Amino acid sequence: MNMVVRSLMRREGVLFIIIAVVGITVGIANPSFLSAANISDLFVKSAPFMIMVCGMTLVIVTREIDISVGSLMGFCAALLGIFTSLSRLHLPVAAGVALTLLAGTLIGALNGILVTRGRVPSIIVTLGMLTVLRGITIFVMGGEWIGELPPELRTFGTGSFLGVPFSVLTALAVVACFIFFTRRVIPGRWVYAVGSNPDAARLVGLPVSAVKVLAFTVTGFLTALAAVVSVPQLSVIETDVGNGAELFVITCAVVGGVKVAGGRGSIVGAALGVLLMSMIGSVLIFLRLGEMTVYWEKAIQGACILAAVLFDHIAERRRKGA
């Protein structure tokens, strides 16, 4: 019994309870909220962000930040469209996906190298990358949207296996892989050691810079994968794909218990953070706030970040006091 109570009091347990309470409460007020169609739609919309938050968790745990992921997502979406669209290069879908994933991975690695080798704060590096990528995206798209995506790509966005959409299966597989990576694989444990105390990690021989580059590289790859998952769900690819995604993903990670100061956070908590924040967005739609929905969503995101940071600060003071 004590183990159950302790599990529920952890951030993951608290998030699970909040998600359940919000879902049941709104479901009682509006039964269609808990319909199979709405729940499926909620998970489909959450899938790209669940993928991205796994990488963001690694970056934040190492005491860094990546605010370029939204622009990188848009850039990768544009690349995938250019590579595969029937009106553009029309490469085989597999080749287009592979090239898109490679581009995202290389850009993530470049971020990591600039941060570690150039000794430039990650917020400055990724802010610059955010601006560069958004400009390049508009340039390569010619300021126009991209349509005529191949049927094979559309199938990935609309298909399912045993009733579960492919995008959701992809997200769950990524989350499962990174739970295993952070708990059972040595480099995954190094991420937490570096974030907890970089100087001590360096003294015991851990490759601190390499671990940080790995975190940024993984984030680049996962952001590109999120773009691959998102594009088939779009009628056309526009230049604003990914706008604001960085704030949403960072919010989800922090709400999920990833400590902004580094060294602590779990993939499970971050994934639940995505689910909670996506659910809040869905609730706002059901409240029929009209054009105000997007503004309320941004306000709630900011409030959630402040609340999560305050919660962590109070918990840290209590631990030190004990």
mmCIF file of C-alpha atoms in Angstrom:
data_model
loop_
_atom_site.group_PDB
_atom_site.id
_atom_site.type_symbol
_atom_site.label_atom_id
_atom_site.label_comp_id
_atom_site.label_asym_id
_atom_site.label_seq_id
_atom_site.Cartn_x
_atom_site.Cartn_y
_atom_site.Cartn_z
ATOM 1 C CA MET A 1 0.000 0.000 0.000
ATOM 2 C CA ASN A 2 2.801 2.423 0.899
ATOM 3 C CA MET A 3 4.461 1.763 -2.472
ATOM 4 C CA VAL A 4 1.208 2.585 -4.266
ATOM 5 C CA VAL A 5 0.839 5.847 -2.317
ATOM 6 C CA ARG A 6 4.457 6.840 -3.023
ATOM 7 C CA SER A 7 3.985 6.112 -6.743
ATOM 8 C CA LEU A 8 0.851 8.254 -6.883
ATOM 9 C CA MET A 9 2.632 11.127 -5.120
ATOM 10 C CA ARG A 10 5.374 11.228 -7.747
ATOM 11 C CA ARG A 11 4.933 13.717 -10.591
ATOM 12 C CA GLU A 12 3.869 10.969 -12.982
ATOM 13 C CA GLY A 13 1.199 9.770 -10.553
ATOM 14 C CA VAL A 14 -0.085 13.296 -9.968
ATOM 15 C CA LEU A 15 -0.297 13.921 -13.717
ATOM 16 C CA PHE A 16 -2.155 10.658 -14.273
ATOM 17 C CA ILE A 17 -4.695 11.602 -11.591
ATOM 18 C CA ILE A 18 -5.145 15.108 -13.051
ATOM 19 C CA ILE A 19 -5.652 13.696 -16.553
ATOM 20 C CA ALA A 20 -8.220 11.210 -15.233
ATOM 21 C CA VAL A 21 -10.089 13.841 -13.190
ATOM 22 C CA VAL A 22 -10.173 16.367 -16.054
ATOM 23 C CA GLY A 23 -11.264 13.711 -18.541
ATOM 24 C CA ILE A 24 -14.032 12.331 -16.330
ATOM 25 C CA THR A 25 -15.279 15.783 -15.270
ATOM 26 C CA VAL A 26 -15.485 17.125 -18.821
ATOM 27 C CA GLY A 27 -16.889 13.779 -19.992
ATOM 28 C CA ILE A 28 -19.752 14.035 -17.508
ATOM 29 C CA ALA A 29 -20.534 17.565 -18.693
ATOM 30 C CA ASN A 30 -20.181 16.601 -22.354
ATOM 31 C CA PRO A 31 -20.234 12.829 -23.033
ATOM 32 C CA SER A 32 -18.865 13.292 -26.562
ATOM 33 C CA PHE A 33 -15.535 14.337 -25.008
ATOM 34 C CA LEU A 34 -14.919 10.717 -24.002
ATOM 35 C CA SER A 35 -16.076 9.297 -27.329
ATOM 36 C CA ALA A 36 -13.707 6.954 -29.144
ATOM 37 C CA ALA A 37 -13.397 9.438 -32.013
ATOM 38 C CA ASN A 38 -12.372 12.328 -29.750
ATOM 39 C CA ILE A 39 -9.910 10.224 -27.733
ATOM 40 C CA SER A 40 -8.350 8.957 -30.967
ATOM 41 C CA ASP A 41 -8.114 12.524 -32.271
ATOM 42 C CA LEU A 42 -6.489 13.630 -29.001
ATOM 43 C CA PHE A 43 -3.781 10.978 -29.271
ATOM 44 C CA VAL A 44 -3.198 11.666 -32.977
ATOM 45 C CA LYS A 45 -2.677 15.375 -32.268
ATOM 46 C CA SER A 46 -0.414 14.526 -29.321
ATOM 47 C CA ALA A 47 1.750 12.052 -31.264
ATOM 48 C CA PRO A 48 4.240 14.498 -32.881
ATOM 49 C CA PHE A 49 4.770 16.306 -29.586
ATOM 50 C CA MET A 50 5.253 13.058 -27.665
ATOM 51 C CA ILE A 51 8.050 12.268 -30.103
ATOM 52 C CA MET A 52 9.630 15.723 -29.782
ATOM 53 C CA VAL A 53 9.388 15.864 -25.992
ATOM 54 C CA CYS A 54 11.608 12.780 -25.651
ATOM 55 C CA GLY A 55 14.477 14.699 -27.227
ATOM 56 C CA MET A 56 13.692 17.917 -25.370
ATOM 57 C CA THR A 57 13.789 15.999 -22.093
ATOM 58 C CA LEU A 58 17.356 14.879 -22.778
ATOM 59 C CA VAL A 59 18.441 18.415 -23.669
ATOM 60 C CA ILE A 60 16.898 20.035 -20.591
ATOM 61 C CA VAL A 61 18.236 17.310 -18.289
ATOM 62 C CA THR A 62 21.763 18.183 -19.504
ATOM 63 C CA ARG A 63 21.143 21.811 -18.428
ATOM 64 C CA GLU A 64 20.601 23.088 -21.967
ATOM 65 C CA ILE A 65 17.608 24.254 -23.997
ATOM 66 C CA ASP A 66 16.571 24.016 -27.650
ATOM 67 C CA ILE A 67 14.109 26.651 -28.814
ATOM 68 C CA SER A 68 14.682 25.900 -32.500
ATOM 69 C CA VAL A 69 12.571 22.719 -32.602
ATOM 70 C CA GLY A 70 9.465 24.481 -33.918
ATOM 71 C CA SER A 71 11.343 25.995 -36.860
ATOM 72 C CA LEU A 72 13.189 22.723 -37.440
ATOM 73 C CA MET A 73 9.862 20.911 -37.563
ATOM 74 C CA GLY A 74 8.611 23.374 -40.188
ATOM 75 C CA PHE A 75 11.850 23.082 -42.172
ATOM 76 C CA CYS A 76 11.704 19.279 -42.159
ATOM 77 C CA ALA A 77 8.036 19.343 -43.161
ATOM 78 C CA ALA A 78 8.955 21.588 -46.098
ATOM 79 C CA LEU A 79 11.815 19.285 -47.090
ATOM 80 C CA LEU A 80 9.574 16.222 -46.983
ATOM 81 C CA GLY A 81 7.031 18.017 -49.145
ATOM 82 C CA ILE A 82 9.651 19.133 -51.664
ATOM 83 C CA PHE A 83 11.194 15.661 -51.818
ATOM 84 C CA THR A 84 7.957 13.696 -52.225
ATOM 85 C CA SER A 85 5.277 16.017 -53.655
ATOM 86 C CA LEU A 86 3.951 15.035 -57.068
ATOM 87 C CA SER A 87 4.458 18.662 -58.155
ATOM 88 C CA ARG A 88 8.040 18.917 -56.846
ATOM 89 C CA LEU A 89 10.916 16.383 -56.914
ATOM 90 C CA HIS A 90 8.588 13.378 -56.482
ATOM 91 C CA LEU A 91 11.232 11.103 -54.984
ATOM 92 C CA PRO A 92 10.207 7.725 -53.547
ATOM 93 C CA VAL A 93 8.584 8.245 -50.149
ATOM 94 C CA ALA A 94 11.221 6.134 -48.379
ATOM 95 C CA ALA A 95 14.015 8.260 -49.867
ATOM 96 C CA GLY A 96 12.237 11.503 -48.969
ATOM 97 C CA VAL A 97 11.691 10.374 -45.384
ATOM 98 C CA ALA A 98 15.312 9.209 -45.049
ATOM 99 C CA LEU A 99 16.690 12.516 -46.375
ATOM 100 C CA THR A 100 14.378 14.484 -44.077
ATOM 101 C CA LEU A 101 15.484 12.500 -41.019
ATOM 102 C CA LEU A 102 19.128 12.963 -42.031
ATOM 103 C CA ALA A 103 18.679 16.730 -42.371
ATOM 104 C CA GLY A 104 17.051 17.011 -38.944
ATOM 105 C CA THR A 105 19.774 14.891 -37.356
ATOM 106 C CA LEU A 106 22.582 16.977 -38.880
ATOM 107 C CA ILE A 107 20.996 20.258 -37.784
ATOM 108 C CA GLY A 108 20.572 18.907 -34.262
ATOM 109 C CA ALA A 109 24.217 17.824 -34.234
ATOM 110 C CA LEU A 110 25.258 21.279 -35.463
ATOM 111 C CA ASN A 111 23.372 22.872 -32.563
ATOM 112 C CA GLY A 112 25.182 20.606 -30.126
ATOM 113 C CA ILE A 113 28.609 21.280 -31.629
ATOM 114 C CA LEU A 114 28.081 25.051 -31.582
ATOM 115 C CA VAL A 115 27.026 24.869 -27.925
ATOM 116 C CA THR A 116 29.869 22.623 -26.739
ATOM 117 C CA ARG A 117 32.763 23.553 -29.026
ATOM 118 C CA GLY A 118 31.837 27.184 -29.489
ATOM 119 C CA ARG A 119 30.935 27.561 -25.809
ATOM 120 C CA VAL A 120 27.926 29.651 -26.767
ATOM 121 C CA PRO A 121 24.821 29.468 -24.526
ATOM 122 C CA SER A 122 22.316 27.047 -26.010
ATOM 123 C CA ILE A 123 19.494 29.577 -25.908
ATOM 124 C CA ILE A 124 21.538 31.909 -28.159
ATOM 125 C CA VAL A 125 22.568 29.140 -30.569
ATOM 126 C CA THR A 126 19.062 27.759 -30.934
ATOM 127 C CA LEU A 127 17.502 31.229 -31.154
ATOM 128 C CA GLY A 128 19.789 31.916 -34.100
ATOM 129 C CA MET A 129 18.965 28.536 -35.624
ATOM 130 C CA LEU A 130 15.251 29.235 -35.149
ATOM 131 C CA THR A 131 15.531 32.410 -37.226
ATOM 132 C CA VAL A 132 17.770 30.868 -39.883
ATOM 133 C CA LEU A 133 15.559 27.817 -40.382
ATOM 134 C CA ARG A 134 12.358 29.832 -40.600
ATOM 135 C CA GLY A 135 13.918 32.047 -43.261
ATOM 136 C CA ILE A 136 15.282 29.084 -45.234
ATOM 137 C CA THR A 137 11.899 27.353 -45.036
ATOM 138 C CA ILE A 138 10.126 30.314 -46.611
ATOM 139 C CA PHE A 139 12.862 30.534 -49.268
ATOM 140 C CA VAL A 140 12.825 26.864 -50.319
ATOM 141 C CA MET A 141 9.025 26.847 -50.401
ATOM 142 C CA GLY A 142 9.007 29.996 -52.494
ATOM 143 C CA GLY A 143 6.503 31.509 -50.098
ATOM 144 C CA GLU A 144 3.881 29.048 -51.339
ATOM 145 C CA TRP A 145 2.232 26.010 -49.801
ATOM 146 C CA ILE A 146 3.079 22.496 -50.965
ATOM 147 C CA GLY A 147 0.314 20.104 -51.952
ATOM 148 C CA GLU A 148 -0.142 16.965 -54.048
ATOM 149 C CA LEU A 149 1.483 14.666 -51.505
ATOM 150 C CA PRO A 150 1.789 11.052 -52.687
ATOM 151 C CA PRO A 151 -0.876 8.524 -51.629
ATOM 152 C CA GLU A 152 1.724 6.370 -49.836
ATOM 153 C CA LEU A 153 2.513 9.265 -47.500
ATOM 154 C CA ARG A 154 -1.170 9.985 -46.949
ATOM 155 C CA THR A 155 -1.714 6.363 -45.978
ATOM 156 C CA PHE A 156 0.734 6.726 -43.104
ATOM 157 C CA GLY A 157 -1.302 9.632 -41.765
ATOM 158 C CA THR A 158 -4.693 7.984 -42.085
ATOM 159 C CA GLY A 159 -3.881 4.282 -41.676
ATOM 160 C CA SER A 160 -4.055 2.212 -38.515
ATOM 161 C CA PHE A 161 -3.133 -1.168 -37.077
ATOM 162 C CA LEU A 162 -5.681 -2.949 -34.872
ATOM 163 C CA GLY A 163 -7.574 0.328 -34.708
ATOM 164 C CA VAL A 164 -4.590 2.354 -33.462
ATOM 165 C CA PRO A 165 -3.369 5.079 -35.881
ATOM 166 C CA PHE A 166 0.160 4.619 -37.244
ATOM 167 C CA SER A 167 1.205 8.023 -35.880
ATOM 168 C CA VAL A 168 0.178 7.027 -32.354
ATOM 169 C CA LEU A 169 1.964 3.675 -32.646
ATOM 170 C CA THR A 170 5.102 5.523 -33.773
ATOM 171 C CA ALA A 171 4.907 7.913 -30.817
ATOM 172 C CA LEU A 172 4.359 5.101 -28.307
ATOM 173 C CA ALA A 173 7.295 3.168 -29.775
ATOM 174 C CA VAL A 174 9.560 6.224 -29.449
ATOM 175 C CA VAL A 175 8.471 6.822 -25.849
ATOM 176 C CA ALA A 176 9.084 3.158 -24.982
ATOM 177 C CA CYS A 177 12.532 3.226 -26.607
ATOM 178 C CA PHE A 178 13.600 6.305 -24.681
ATOM 179 C CA ILE A 179 12.260 4.988 -21.396
ATOM 180 C CA PHE A 180 14.549 2.009 -21.958
ATOM 181 C CA PHE A 181 17.410 4.259 -23.131
ATOM 182 C CA THR A 182 17.336 6.512 -20.078
ATOM 183 C CA ARG A 183 16.935 3.660 -17.603
ATOM 184 C CA ARG A 184 18.984 0.789 -19.013
ATOM 185 C CA VAL A 185 21.526 2.130 -21.532
ATOM 186 C CA ILE A 186 24.789 3.598 -20.211
ATOM 187 C CA PRO A 187 24.790 6.780 -22.374
ATOM 188 C CA GLY A 188 21.232 7.380 -21.197
ATOM 189 C CA ARG A 189 22.401 7.319 -17.591
ATOM 190 C CA TRP A 190 25.276 9.634 -18.510
ATOM 191 C CA VAL A 191 22.696 12.256 -19.534
ATOM 192 C CA TYR A 192 21.498 12.467 -15.922
ATOM 193 C CA ALA A 193 25.013 12.391 -14.491
ATOM 194 C CA VAL A 194 26.053 15.301 -16.714
ATOM 195 C CA GLY A 195 22.930 17.271 -15.822
ATOM 196 C CA SER A 196 23.260 16.648 -12.090
ATOM 197 C CA ASN A 197 26.866 17.843 -11.858
ATOM 198 C CA PRO A 198 28.872 18.476 -15.059
ATOM 199 C CA ASP A 199 32.133 19.102 -13.178
ATOM 200 C CA ALA A 200 31.884 15.872 -11.201
ATOM 201 C CA ALA A 201 30.947 13.988 -14.368
ATOM 202 C CA ARG A 202 34.013 15.392 -16.105
ATOM 203 C CA LEU A 203 36.262 14.437 -13.182
ATOM 204 C CA VAL A 204 35.172 10.799 -13.331
ATOM 205 C CA GLY A 205 35.884 10.697 -17.052
ATOM 206 C CA LEU A 206 32.443 11.081 -18.602
ATOM 207 C CA PRO A 207 32.429 12.722 -22.074
ATOM 208 C CA VAL A 208 30.331 15.729 -21.055
ATOM 209 C CA SER A 209 30.498 17.529 -24.404
ATOM 210 C CA ALA A 210 29.748 14.348 -26.357
ATOM 211 C CA VAL A 211 26.712 13.639 -24.173
ATOM 212 C CA LYS A 212 25.332 17.124 -24.838
ATOM 213 C CA VAL A 213 25.956 16.799 -28.571
ATOM 214 C CA LEU A 214 24.140 13.454 -28.439
ATOM 215 C CA ALA A 215 21.145 15.085 -26.723
ATOM 216 C CA PHE A 216 20.894 17.806 -29.381
ATOM 217 C CA THR A 217 21.422 15.301 -32.206
ATOM 218 C CA VAL A 218 18.673 13.033 -30.900
ATOM 219 C CA THR A 219 16.388 16.056 -30.589
ATOM 220 C CA GLY A 220 17.054 16.968 -34.213
ATOM 221 C CA PHE A 221 16.274 13.432 -35.371
ATOM 222 C CA LEU A 222 13.083 13.200 -33.311
ATOM 223 C CA THR A 223 11.908 16.623 -34.488
ATOM 224 C CA ALA A 224 12.346 15.479 -38.084
ATOM 225 C CA LEU A 225 10.436 12.292 -37.242
ATOM 226 C CA ALA A 226 7.662 14.408 -35.717
ATOM 227 C CA ALA A 227 7.473 16.337 -38.993
ATOM 228 C CA VAL A 228 7.209 13.060 -40.917
ATOM 229 C CA VAL A 229 4.338 12.026 -38.633
ATOM 230 C CA SER A 230 2.606 15.418 -38.947
ATOM 231 C CA VAL A 231 2.805 16.031 -42.692
ATOM 232 C CA PRO A 232 0.430 13.220 -43.794
ATOM 233 C CA GLN A 233 -2.272 14.741 -41.579
ATOM 234 C CA LEU A 234 -2.080 18.111 -43.381
ATOM 235 C CA SER A 235 -4.079 18.986 -46.473
ATOM 236 C CA VAL A 236 -1.166 21.167 -47.608
ATOM 237 C CA ILE A 237 2.215 22.119 -46.112
ATOM 238 C CA GLU A 238 2.345 25.820 -45.263
ATOM 239 C CA THR A 239 5.251 28.002 -44.146
ATOM 240 C CA ASP A 240 3.922 28.275 -40.595
ATOM 241 C CA VAL A 241 4.122 24.551 -39.751
ATOM 242 C CA GLY A 242 5.689 24.144 -36.313
ATOM 243 C CA ASN A 243 5.122 27.735 -35.201
ATOM 244 C CA GLY A 244 4.942 27.770 -31.400
ATOM 245 C CA ALA A 245 5.839 24.080 -31.101
ATOM 246 C CA GLU A 246 8.966 24.895 -29.096
ATOM 247 C CA LEU A 247 6.991 26.595 -26.315
ATOM 248 C CA PHE A 248 4.447 23.781 -26.233
ATOM 249 C CA VAL A 249 7.091 21.041 -26.031
ATOM 250 C CA ILE A 250 9.111 22.852 -23.352
ATOM 251 C CA THR A 251 5.908 23.427 -21.366
ATOM 252 C CA CYS A 252 5.010 19.737 -21.578
ATOM 253 C CA ALA A 253 8.489 18.687 -20.446
ATOM 254 C CA VAL A 254 8.498 21.061 -17.469
ATOM 255 C CA VAL A 255 4.924 20.179 -16.477
ATOM 256 C CA GLY A 256 5.967 16.533 -16.727
ATOM 257 C CA GLY A 257 8.618 17.035 -14.066
ATOM 258 C CA VAL A 258 11.747 17.768 -16.098
ATOM 259 C CA LYS A 259 13.776 20.102 -13.907
ATOM 260 C CA VAL A 260 14.760 23.307 -15.710
ATOM 261 C CA ALA A 261 18.055 23.383 -13.783
ATOM 262 C CA GLY A 262 18.885 19.937 -15.180
ATOM 263 C CA GLY A 263 19.667 16.536 -13.737
ATOM 264 C CA ARG A 264 16.129 15.294 -13.211
ATOM 265 C CA GLY A 265 13.114 14.352 -15.303
ATOM 266 C CA SER A 266 11.508 11.303 -16.844
ATOM 267 C CA ILE A 267 10.279 10.370 -20.291
ATOM 268 C CA VAL A 268 7.031 9.039 -18.799
ATOM 269 C CA GLY A 269 6.359 12.328 -17.018
ATOM 270 C CA ALA A 270 7.136 14.366 -20.134
ATOM 271 C CA ALA A 271 4.826 12.194 -22.259
ATOM 272 C CA LEU A 272 2.041 12.595 -19.691
ATOM 273 C CA GLY A 273 2.723 16.335 -19.795
ATOM 274 C CA VAL A 274 2.023 16.280 -23.540
ATOM 275 C CA LEU A 275 -1.191 14.362 -22.984
ATOM 276 C CA LEU A 276 -2.362 16.778 -20.274
ATOM 277 C CA MET A 277 -1.584 19.929 -22.262
ATOM 278 C CA SER A 278 -3.210 18.465 -25.391
ATOM 279 C CA MET A 279 -6.260 17.549 -23.319
ATOM 280 C CA ILE A 280 -6.482 21.114 -22.015
ATOM 281 C CA GLY A 281 -6.458 22.365 -25.605
ATOM 282 C CA SER A 282 -9.249 19.930 -26.444
ATOM 283 C CA VAL A 283 -11.253 21.062 -23.410
ATOM 284 C CA LEU A 284 -10.972 24.690 -24.541
ATOM 285 C CA ILE A 285 -12.381 23.701 -27.933
ATOM 286 C CA PHE A 286 -15.328 21.985 -26.224
ATOM 287 C CA LEU A 287 -15.934 25.192 -24.243
ATOM 288 C CA ARG A 288 -16.540 26.933 -27.587
ATOM 289 C CA LEU A 289 -14.496 30.023 -26.873
ATOM 290 C CA GLY A 290 -14.209 30.750 -30.575
ATOM 291 C CA GLU A 291 -11.277 32.912 -31.637
ATOM 292 C CA MET A 292 -10.227 33.302 -27.993
ATOM 293 C CA THR A 293 -9.317 29.599 -27.715
ATOM 294 C CA VAL A 294 -5.756 30.030 -28.995
ATOM 295 C CA TYR A 295 -5.105 32.947 -26.617
ATOM 296 C CA TRP A 296 -6.426 31.045 -23.612
ATOM 297 C CA GLU A 297 -4.269 28.085 -24.615
ATOM 298 C CA LYS A 298 -1.123 30.252 -24.677
ATOM 299 C CA ALA A 299 -2.027 31.800 -21.322
ATOM 300 C CA ILE A 300 -2.555 28.372 -19.766
ATOM 301 C CA GLN A 301 0.766 27.143 -21.172
ATOM 302 C CA GLY A 302 2.575 30.040 -19.519
ATOM 303 C CA ALA A 303 0.720 29.526 -16.251
ATOM 304 C CA CYS A 304 1.583 25.815 -16.285
ATOM 305 C CA ILE A 305 5.302 26.559 -16.714
ATOM 306 C CA LEU A 306 5.230 28.990 -13.781
ATOM 307 C CA ALA A 307 3.261 26.554 -11.618
ATOM 308 C CA ALA A 308 5.585 23.641 -12.445
ATOM 309 C CA VAL A 309 8.738 25.657 -11.709
ATOM 310 C CA LEU A 310 7.234 26.921 -8.440
ATOM 311 C CA PHE A 311 6.245 23.362 -7.493
ATOM 312 C CA ASP A 312 9.798 22.138 -8.142
ATOM 313 C CA HIS A 313 11.272 25.033 -6.155
ATOM 314 C CA ILE A 314 9.076 24.323 -3.127
ATOM 315 C CA ALA A 315 9.792 20.580 -3.324
ATOM 316 C CA GLU A 316 13.544 21.252 -3.540
ATOM 317 C CA ARG A 317 13.447 23.500 -0.469
ATOM 318 C CA ARG A 318 11.549 20.856 1.476
ATOM 319 C CA ARG A 319 14.091 18.193 0.522
ATOM 320 C CA LYS A 320 16.961 20.405 1.639
ATOM 321 C CA GLY A 321 15.117 21.268 4.846
ATOM 322 C CA ALA A 322 14.586 17.594 5.585
#
